[in-house]
PDB file of C-alpha atoms in Angstrom:
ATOM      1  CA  UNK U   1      92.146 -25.574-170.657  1.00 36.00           C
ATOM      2  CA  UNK U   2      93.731 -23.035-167.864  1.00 40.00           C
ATOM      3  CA  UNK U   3      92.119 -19.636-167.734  1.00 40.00           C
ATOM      4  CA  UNK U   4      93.434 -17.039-170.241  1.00 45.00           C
ATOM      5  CA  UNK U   5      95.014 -14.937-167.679  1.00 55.00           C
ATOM      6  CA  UNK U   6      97.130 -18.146-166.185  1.00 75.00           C
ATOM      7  CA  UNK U   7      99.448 -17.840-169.179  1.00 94.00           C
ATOM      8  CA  UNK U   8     103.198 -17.349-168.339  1.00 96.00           C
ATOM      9  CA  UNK U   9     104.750 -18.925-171.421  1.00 97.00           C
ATOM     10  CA  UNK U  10     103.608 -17.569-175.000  1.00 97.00           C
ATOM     11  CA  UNK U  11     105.574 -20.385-177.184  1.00 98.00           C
ATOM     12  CA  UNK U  12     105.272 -19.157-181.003  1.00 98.00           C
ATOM     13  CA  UNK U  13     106.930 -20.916-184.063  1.00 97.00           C
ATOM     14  CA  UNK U  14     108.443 -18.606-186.386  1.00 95.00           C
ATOM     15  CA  UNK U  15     107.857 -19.229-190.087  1.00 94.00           C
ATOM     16  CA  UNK U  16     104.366 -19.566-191.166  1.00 95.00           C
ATOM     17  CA  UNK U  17     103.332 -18.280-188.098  1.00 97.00           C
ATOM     18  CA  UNK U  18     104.878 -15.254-186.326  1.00 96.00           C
ATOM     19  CA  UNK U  19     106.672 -13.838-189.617  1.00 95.00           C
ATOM     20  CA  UNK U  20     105.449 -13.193-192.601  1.00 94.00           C
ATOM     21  CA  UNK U  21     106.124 -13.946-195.609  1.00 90.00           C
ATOM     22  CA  UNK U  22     108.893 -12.085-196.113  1.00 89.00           C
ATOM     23  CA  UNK U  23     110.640 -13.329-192.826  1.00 89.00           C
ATOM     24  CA  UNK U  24     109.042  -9.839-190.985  1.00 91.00           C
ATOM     25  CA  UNK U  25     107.659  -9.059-188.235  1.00 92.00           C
ATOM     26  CA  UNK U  26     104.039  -6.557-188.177  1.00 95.00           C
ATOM     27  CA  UNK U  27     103.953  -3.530-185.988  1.00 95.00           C
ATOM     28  CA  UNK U  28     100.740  -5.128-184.407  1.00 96.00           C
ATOM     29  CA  UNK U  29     102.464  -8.618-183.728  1.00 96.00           C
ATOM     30  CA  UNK U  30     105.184  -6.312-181.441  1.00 94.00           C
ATOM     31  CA  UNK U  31     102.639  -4.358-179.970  1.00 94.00           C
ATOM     32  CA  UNK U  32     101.398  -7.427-179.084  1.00 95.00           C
ATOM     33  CA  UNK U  33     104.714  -9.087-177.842  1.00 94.00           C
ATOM     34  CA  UNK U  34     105.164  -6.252-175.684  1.00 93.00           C
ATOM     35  CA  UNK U  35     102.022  -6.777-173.758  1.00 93.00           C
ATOM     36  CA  UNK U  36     102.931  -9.874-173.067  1.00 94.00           C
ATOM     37  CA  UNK U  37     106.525  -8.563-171.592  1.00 93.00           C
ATOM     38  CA  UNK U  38     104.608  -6.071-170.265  1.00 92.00           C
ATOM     39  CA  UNK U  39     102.167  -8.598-168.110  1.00 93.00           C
ATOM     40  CA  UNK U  40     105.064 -10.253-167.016  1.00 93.00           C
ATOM     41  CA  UNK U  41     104.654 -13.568-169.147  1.00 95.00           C
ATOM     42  CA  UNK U  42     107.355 -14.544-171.284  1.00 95.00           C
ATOM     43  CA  UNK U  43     107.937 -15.262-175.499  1.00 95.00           C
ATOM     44  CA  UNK U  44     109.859 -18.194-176.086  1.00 96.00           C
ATOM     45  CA  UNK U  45     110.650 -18.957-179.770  1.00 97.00           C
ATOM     46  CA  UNK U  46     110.532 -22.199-180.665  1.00 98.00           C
ATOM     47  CA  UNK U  47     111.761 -23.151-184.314  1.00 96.00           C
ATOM     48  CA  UNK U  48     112.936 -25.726-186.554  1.00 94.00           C
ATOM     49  CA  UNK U  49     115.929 -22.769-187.769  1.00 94.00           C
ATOM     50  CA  UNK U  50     119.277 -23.386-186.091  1.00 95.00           C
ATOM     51  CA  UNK U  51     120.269 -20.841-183.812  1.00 95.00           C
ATOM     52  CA  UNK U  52     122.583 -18.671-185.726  1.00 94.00           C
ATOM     53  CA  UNK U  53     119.710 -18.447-188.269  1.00 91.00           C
ATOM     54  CA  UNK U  54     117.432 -17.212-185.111  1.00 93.00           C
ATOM     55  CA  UNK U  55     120.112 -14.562-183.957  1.00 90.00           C
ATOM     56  CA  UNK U  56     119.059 -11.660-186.164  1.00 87.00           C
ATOM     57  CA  UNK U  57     115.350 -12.788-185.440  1.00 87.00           C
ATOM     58  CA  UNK U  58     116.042 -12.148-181.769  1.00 88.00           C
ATOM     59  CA  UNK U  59     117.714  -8.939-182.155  1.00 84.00           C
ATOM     60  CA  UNK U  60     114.636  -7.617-184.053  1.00 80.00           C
ATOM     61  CA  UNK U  61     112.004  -9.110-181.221  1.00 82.00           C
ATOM     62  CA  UNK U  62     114.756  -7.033-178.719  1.00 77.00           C
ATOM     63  CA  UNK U  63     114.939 -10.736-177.036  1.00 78.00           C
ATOM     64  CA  UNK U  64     117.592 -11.775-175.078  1.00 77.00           C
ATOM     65  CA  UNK U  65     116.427 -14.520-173.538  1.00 89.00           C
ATOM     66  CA  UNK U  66     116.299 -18.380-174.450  1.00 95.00           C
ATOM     67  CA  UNK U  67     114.940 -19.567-177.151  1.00 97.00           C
ATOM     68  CA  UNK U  68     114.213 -23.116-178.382  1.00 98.00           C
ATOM     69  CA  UNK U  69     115.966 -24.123-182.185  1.00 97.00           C
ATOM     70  CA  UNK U  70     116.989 -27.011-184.438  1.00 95.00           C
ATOM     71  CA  UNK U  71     113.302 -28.543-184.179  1.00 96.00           C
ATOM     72  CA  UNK U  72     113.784 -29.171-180.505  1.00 97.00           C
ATOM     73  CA  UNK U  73     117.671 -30.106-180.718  1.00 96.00           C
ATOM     74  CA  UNK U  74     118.921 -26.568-179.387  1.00 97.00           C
ATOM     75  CA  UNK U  75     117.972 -24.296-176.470  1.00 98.00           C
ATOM     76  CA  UNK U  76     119.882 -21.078-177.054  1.00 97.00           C
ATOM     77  CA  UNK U  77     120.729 -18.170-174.990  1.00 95.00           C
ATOM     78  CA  UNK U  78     120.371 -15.226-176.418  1.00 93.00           C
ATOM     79  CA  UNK U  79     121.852 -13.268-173.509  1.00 92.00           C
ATOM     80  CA  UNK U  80     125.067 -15.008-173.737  1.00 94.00           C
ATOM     81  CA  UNK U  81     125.422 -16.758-177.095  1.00 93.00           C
ATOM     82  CA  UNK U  82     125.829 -19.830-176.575  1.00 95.00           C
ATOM     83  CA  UNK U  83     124.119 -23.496-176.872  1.00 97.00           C
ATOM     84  CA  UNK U  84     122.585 -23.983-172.684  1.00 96.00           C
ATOM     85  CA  UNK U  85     121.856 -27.968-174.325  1.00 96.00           C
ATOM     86  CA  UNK U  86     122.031 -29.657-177.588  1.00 97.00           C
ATOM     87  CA  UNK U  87     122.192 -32.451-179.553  1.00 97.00           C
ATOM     88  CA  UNK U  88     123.747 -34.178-182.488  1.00 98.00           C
ATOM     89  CA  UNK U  89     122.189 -36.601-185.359  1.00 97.00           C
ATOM     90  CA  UNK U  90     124.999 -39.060-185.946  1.00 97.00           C
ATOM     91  CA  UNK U  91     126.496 -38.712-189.236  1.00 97.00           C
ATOM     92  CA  UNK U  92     126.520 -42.425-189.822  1.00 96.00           C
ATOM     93  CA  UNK U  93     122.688 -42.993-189.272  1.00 96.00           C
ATOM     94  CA  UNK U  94     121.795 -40.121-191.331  1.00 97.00           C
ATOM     95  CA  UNK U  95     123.344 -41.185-194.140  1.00 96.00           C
ATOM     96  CA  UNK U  96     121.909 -44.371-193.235  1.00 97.00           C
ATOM     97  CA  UNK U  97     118.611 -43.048-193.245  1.00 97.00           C
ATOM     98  CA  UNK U  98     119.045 -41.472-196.604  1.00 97.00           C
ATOM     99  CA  UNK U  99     120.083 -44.656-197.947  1.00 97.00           C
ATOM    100  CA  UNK U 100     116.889 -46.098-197.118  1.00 97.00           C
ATOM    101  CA  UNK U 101     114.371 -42.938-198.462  1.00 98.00           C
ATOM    102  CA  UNK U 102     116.534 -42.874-201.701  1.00 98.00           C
ATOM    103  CA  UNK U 103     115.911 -46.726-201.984  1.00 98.00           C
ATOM    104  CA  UNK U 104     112.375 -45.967-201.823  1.00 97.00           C
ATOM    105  CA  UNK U 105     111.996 -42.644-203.920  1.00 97.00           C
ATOM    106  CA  UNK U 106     114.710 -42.455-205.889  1.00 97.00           C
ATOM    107  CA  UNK U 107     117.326 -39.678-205.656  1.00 96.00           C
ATOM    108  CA  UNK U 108     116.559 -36.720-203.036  1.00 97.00           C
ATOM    109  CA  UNK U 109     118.159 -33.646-202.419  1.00 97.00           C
ATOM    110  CA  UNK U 110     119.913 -32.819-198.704  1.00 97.00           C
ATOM    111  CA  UNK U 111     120.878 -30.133-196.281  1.00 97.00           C
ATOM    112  CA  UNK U 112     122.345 -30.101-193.160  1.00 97.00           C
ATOM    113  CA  UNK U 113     122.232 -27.719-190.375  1.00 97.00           C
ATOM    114  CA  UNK U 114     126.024 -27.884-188.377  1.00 97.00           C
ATOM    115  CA  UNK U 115     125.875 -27.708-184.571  1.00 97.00           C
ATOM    116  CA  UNK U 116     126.558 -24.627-182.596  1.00 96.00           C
ATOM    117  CA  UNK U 117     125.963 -21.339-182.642  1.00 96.00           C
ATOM    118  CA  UNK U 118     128.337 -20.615-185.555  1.00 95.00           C
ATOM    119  CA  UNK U 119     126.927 -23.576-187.078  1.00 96.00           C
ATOM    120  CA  UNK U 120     126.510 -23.631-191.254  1.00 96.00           C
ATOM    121  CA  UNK U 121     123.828 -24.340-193.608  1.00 96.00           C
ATOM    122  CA  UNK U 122     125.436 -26.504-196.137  1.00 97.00           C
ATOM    123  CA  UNK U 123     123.561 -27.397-199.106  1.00 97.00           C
ATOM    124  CA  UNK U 124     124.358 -30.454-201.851  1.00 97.00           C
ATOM    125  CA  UNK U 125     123.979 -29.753-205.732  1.00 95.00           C
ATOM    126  CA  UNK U 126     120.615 -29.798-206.587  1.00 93.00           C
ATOM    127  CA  UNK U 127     119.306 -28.573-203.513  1.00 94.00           C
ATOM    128  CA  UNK U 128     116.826 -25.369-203.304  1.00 90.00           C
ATOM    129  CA  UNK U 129     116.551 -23.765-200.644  1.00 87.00           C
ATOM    130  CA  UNK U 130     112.766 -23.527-198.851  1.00 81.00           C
ATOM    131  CA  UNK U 131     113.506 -20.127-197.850  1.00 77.00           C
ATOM    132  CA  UNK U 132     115.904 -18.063-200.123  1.00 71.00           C
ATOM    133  CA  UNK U 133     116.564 -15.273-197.472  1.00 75.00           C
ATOM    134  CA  UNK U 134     118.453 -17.918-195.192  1.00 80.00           C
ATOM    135  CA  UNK U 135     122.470 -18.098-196.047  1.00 88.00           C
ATOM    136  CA  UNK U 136     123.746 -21.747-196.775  1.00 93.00           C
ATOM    137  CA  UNK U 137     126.462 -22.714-198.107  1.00 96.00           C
ATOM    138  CA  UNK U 138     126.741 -25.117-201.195  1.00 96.00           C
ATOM    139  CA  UNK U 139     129.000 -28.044-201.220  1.00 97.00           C
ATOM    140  CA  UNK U 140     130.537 -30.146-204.101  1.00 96.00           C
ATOM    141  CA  UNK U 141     128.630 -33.491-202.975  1.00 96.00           C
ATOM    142  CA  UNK U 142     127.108 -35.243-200.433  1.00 96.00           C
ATOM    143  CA  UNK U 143     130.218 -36.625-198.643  1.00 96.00           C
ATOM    144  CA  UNK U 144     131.068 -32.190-198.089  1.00 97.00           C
ATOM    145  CA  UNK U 145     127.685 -32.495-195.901  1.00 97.00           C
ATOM    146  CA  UNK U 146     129.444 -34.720-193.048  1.00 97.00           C
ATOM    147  CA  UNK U 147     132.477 -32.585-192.288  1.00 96.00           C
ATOM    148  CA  UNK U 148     131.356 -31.155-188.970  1.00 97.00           C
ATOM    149  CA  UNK U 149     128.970 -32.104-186.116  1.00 97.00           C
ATOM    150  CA  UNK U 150     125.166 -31.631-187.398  1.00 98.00           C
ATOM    151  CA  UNK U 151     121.423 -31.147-185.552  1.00 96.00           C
ATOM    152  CA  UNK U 152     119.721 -32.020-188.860  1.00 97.00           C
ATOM    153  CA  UNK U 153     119.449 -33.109-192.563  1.00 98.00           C
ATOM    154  CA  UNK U 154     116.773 -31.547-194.416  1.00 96.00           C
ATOM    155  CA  UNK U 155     115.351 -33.466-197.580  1.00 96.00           C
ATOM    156  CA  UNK U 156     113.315 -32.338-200.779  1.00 95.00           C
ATOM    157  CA  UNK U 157     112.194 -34.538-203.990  1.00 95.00           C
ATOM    158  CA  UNK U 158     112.038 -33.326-207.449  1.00 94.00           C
ATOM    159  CA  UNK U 159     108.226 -34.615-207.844  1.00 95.00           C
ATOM    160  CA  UNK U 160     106.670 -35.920-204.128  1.00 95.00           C
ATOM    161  CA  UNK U 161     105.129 -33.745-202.153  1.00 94.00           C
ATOM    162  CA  UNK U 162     105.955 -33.062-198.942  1.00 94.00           C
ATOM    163  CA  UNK U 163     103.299 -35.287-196.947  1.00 94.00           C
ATOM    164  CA  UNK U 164     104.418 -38.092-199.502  1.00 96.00           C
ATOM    165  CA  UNK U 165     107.976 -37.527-198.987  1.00 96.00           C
ATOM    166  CA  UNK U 166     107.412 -37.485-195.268  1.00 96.00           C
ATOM    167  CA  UNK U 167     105.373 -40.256-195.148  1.00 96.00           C
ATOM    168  CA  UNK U 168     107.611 -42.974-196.858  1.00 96.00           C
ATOM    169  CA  UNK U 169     110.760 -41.800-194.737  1.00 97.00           C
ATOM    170  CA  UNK U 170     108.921 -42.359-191.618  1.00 96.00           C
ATOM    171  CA  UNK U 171     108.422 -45.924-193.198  1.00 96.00           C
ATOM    172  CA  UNK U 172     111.617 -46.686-193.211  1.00 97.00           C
ATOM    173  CA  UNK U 173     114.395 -44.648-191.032  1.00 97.00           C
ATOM    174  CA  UNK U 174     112.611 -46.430-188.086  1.00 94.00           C
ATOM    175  CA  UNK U 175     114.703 -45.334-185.021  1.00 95.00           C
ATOM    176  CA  UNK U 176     117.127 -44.188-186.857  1.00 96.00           C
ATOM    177  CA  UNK U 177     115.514 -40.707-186.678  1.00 97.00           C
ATOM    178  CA  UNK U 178     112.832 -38.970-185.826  1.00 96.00           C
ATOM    179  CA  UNK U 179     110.950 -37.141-189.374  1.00 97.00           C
ATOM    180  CA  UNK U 180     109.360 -33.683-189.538  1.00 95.00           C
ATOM    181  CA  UNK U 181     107.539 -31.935-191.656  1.00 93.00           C
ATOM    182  CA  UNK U 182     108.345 -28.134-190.916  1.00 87.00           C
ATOM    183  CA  UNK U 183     107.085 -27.330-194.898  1.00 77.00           C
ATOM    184  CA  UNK U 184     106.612 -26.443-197.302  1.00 83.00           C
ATOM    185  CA  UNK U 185     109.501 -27.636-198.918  1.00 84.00           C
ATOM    186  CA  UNK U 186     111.164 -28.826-195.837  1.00 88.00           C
ATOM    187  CA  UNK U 187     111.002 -32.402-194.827  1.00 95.00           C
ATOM    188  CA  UNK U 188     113.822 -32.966-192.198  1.00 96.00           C
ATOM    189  CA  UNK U 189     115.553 -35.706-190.091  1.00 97.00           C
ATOM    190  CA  UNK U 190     116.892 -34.799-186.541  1.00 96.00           C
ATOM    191  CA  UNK U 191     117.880 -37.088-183.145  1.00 97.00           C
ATOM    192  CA  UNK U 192     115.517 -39.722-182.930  1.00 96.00           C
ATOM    193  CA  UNK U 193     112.983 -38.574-179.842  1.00 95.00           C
ATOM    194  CA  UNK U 194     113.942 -35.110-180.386  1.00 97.00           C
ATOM    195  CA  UNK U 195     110.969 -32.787-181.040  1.00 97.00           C
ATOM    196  CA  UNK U 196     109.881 -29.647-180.229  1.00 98.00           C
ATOM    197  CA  UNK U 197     108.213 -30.632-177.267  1.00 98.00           C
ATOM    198  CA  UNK U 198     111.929 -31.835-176.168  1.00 97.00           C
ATOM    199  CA  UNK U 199     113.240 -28.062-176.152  1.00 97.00           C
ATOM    200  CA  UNK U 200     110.572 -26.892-174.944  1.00 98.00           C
ATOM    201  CA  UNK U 201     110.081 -28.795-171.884  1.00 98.00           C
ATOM    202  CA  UNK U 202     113.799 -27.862-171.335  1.00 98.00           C
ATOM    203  CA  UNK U 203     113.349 -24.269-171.646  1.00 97.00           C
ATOM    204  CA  UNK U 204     110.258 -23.904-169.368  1.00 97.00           C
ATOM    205  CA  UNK U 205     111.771 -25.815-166.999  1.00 97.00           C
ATOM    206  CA  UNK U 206     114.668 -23.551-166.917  1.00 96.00           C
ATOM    207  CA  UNK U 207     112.470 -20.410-166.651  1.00 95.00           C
ATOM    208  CA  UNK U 208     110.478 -22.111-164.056  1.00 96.00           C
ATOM    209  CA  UNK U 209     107.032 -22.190-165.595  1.00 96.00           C
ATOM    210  CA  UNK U 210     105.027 -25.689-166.411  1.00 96.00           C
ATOM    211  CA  UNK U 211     102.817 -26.758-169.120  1.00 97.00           C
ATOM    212  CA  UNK U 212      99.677 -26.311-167.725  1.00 97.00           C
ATOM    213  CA  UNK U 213     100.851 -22.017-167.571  1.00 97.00           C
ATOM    214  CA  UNK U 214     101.709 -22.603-171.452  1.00 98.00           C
ATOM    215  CA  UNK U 215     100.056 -21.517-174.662  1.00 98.00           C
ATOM    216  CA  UNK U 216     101.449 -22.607-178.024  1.00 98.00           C
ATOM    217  CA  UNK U 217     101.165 -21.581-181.750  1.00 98.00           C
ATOM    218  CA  UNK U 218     102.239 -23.035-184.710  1.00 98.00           C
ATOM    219  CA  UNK U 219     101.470 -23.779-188.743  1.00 97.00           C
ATOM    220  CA  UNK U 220     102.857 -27.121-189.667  1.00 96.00           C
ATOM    221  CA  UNK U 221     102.745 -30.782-188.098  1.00 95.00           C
ATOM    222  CA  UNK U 222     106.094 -30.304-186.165  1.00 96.00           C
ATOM    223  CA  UNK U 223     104.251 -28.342-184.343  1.00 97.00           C
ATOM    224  CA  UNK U 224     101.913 -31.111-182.787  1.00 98.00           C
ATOM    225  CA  UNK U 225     104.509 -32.216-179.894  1.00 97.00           C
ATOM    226  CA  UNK U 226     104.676 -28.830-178.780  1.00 98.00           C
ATOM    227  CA  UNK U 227     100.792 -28.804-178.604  1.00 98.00           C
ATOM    228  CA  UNK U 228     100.500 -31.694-177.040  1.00 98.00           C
ATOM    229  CA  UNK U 229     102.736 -30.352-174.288  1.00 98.00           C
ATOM    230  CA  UNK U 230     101.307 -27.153-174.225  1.00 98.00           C
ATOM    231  CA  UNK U 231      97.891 -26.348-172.687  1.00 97.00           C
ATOM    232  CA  UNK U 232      96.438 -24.660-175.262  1.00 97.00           C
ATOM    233  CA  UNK U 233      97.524 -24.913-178.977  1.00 98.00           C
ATOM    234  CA  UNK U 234      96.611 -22.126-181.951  1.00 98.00           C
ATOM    235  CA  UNK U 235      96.752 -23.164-184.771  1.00 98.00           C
ATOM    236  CA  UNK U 236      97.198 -20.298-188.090  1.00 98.00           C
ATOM    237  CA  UNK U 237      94.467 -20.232-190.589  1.00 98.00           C
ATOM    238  CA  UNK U 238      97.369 -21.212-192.876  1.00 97.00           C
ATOM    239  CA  UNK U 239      98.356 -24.135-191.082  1.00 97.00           C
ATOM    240  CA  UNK U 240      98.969 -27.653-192.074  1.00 96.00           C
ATOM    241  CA  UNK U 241      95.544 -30.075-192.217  1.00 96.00           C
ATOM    242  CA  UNK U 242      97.023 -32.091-189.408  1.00 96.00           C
ATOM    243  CA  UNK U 243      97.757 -29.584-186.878  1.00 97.00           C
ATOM    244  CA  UNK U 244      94.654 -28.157-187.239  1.00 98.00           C
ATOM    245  CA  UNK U 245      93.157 -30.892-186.358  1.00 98.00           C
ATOM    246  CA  UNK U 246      94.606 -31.336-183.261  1.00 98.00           C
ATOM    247  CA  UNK U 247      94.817 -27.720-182.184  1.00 98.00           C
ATOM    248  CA  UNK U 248      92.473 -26.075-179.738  1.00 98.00           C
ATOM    249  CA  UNK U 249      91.567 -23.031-181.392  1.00 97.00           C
ATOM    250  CA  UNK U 250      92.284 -21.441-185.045  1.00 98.00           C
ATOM    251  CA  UNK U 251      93.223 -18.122-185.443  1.00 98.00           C
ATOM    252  CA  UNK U 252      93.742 -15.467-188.484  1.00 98.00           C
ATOM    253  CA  UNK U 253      96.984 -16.348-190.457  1.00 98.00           C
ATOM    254  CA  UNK U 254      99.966 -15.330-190.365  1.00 98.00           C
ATOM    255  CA  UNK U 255      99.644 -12.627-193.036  1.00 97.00           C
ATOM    256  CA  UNK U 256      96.866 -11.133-191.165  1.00 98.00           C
ATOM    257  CA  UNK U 257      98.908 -11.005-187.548  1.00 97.00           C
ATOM    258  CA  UNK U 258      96.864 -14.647-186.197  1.00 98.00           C
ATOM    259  CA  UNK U 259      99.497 -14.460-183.226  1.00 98.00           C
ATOM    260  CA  UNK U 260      98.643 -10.753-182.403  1.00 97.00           C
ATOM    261  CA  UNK U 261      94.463 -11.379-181.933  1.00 97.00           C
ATOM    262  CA  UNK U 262      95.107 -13.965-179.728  1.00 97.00           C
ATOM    263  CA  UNK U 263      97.537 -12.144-177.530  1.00 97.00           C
ATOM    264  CA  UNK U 264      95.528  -9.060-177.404  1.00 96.00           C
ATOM    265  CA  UNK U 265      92.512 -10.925-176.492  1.00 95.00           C
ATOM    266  CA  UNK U 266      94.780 -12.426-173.580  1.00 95.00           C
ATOM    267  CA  UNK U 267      96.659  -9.596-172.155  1.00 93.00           C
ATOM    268  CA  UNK U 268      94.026  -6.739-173.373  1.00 87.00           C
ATOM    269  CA  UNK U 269      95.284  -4.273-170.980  1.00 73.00           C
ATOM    270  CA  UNK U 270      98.762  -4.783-169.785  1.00 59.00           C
ATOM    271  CA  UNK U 271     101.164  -1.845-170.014  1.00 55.00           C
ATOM    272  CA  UNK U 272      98.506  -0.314-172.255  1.00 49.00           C
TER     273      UNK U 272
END
């Protein structure tokens, strides 16, 4: 593990972890940010919410740099508003892939999130969405979903959970995409290889800073490529079984600002 002070890169997931509940950010978590600014390290956001659903998020955090979306498949600039690299899940193969999970479990419920930075969330009858404060837009059936480029299809089931539901896709879409769990209540399919660590790598890279000068933090198992490319993961007190598992340390959740002890513990006097 590098020394605490050989952090550049502070790489935080967004729901479950930086925000609360209620999709806000503490007064101690900024404080915190702005340490980090103020030490000269960066905050990248790295999230499975498409980049026009990060926009707003950014303006609050007074970002305007990059930040990594779509589960991996976007690295946005904030600065100029557009897409620096991203990727597509082919229509064909997700609906594919759905064939195959519905074959399995019986009928499931779908989203999509569109490419782009105007991109929309469109939503088939029956589906709920994970977090109500998001805008989507609901279609009159499936076929609506496939009208426009997409970076993902998210999936729920009326009855399996979400490690069940996650489980038996893997078992079957094969290559034809890579499954997350991003949770709860969001199972999701995006470009097969494509993970967090993907965007990631790609936005480091672009700020110049390596993994080794990276620390990570994160609540659910899409979160575990980005630890394993990060070196150090933090894991919330909230967080998924399976990441904690594999993280390196476990901090408060993200009700009680987790993000925030570990950064003032790591920049405890910068700016300040």
């Amino acid at each position: 593990m590098a020394a605490p002070t050989a952090y550049s890169l502070i790489a935080t997931d967004l729901d479950g972890t930086l925000l609360r509940a209620d999709d806000t950010l503490s007064d101690r978590s900024l404080a915190a940010l702005a340490r980090v600014a103020a030490a000269g390290a960066r905050h990248l956001v790295v999230t499975g919410r498409p980049a026009p659903r990060v926009r707003p998020l950014l303006d609050d955090l007074g970002s305007s740099g990059l930040a990594v979306c779509g589960q991996g498949a976007q690295v946005y600039d904030a600065r100029t508003d557009r897409l620096l690299w991203s990727v597509t899940l082919d229509r064909e193969l997700a609906e594919t892939a759905l064939g195959k999970i519905e074959a399995e479990v019986g009928q499931v419920y779908a989203a999509v999130d569109q490419d782009g930075v105007d991109g929309l969330t469109l939503i088939e009858p029956g589906y709920l969405m994970p977090h109500p404060t998001l805008p989507a837009v609901r279609v009159g059936r499936r076929d609506d979903l496939w009208s426009a480029p997409i970076s993902k299809v998210l999936l729920r089931h009326p009855d399996l959970s979400d490690d069940e539901l996650a489980s038996t896709a893997r078992s079957v879409v094969g290559s034809l995409a890579t499954v997350t769990m991003s949770g709860p209540g969001t199972v999701e399919l995006q470009p097969c290889g494509i993970t967090k660590a993907t965007g990631l790598a790609l936005a480091a890279d672009h700020l110049g800073v390596g993994p080794e000068r990276t620390i990570a933090f994160g609540d659910m198992p899409n979160d575990i490529p980005m630890f394993d490319w990060a070196a150090h993961g933090v894991a919330m007190a909230n967080a998924h079984p399976e990441l904690q598992a594999v993280a390196d340390e476990v901090t408060r959740s993200n009700e009680d600002d987790g993000v925030a002890v570990v950064l003032e513990g790591l920049f405890p006097n910068a700016g300040f």
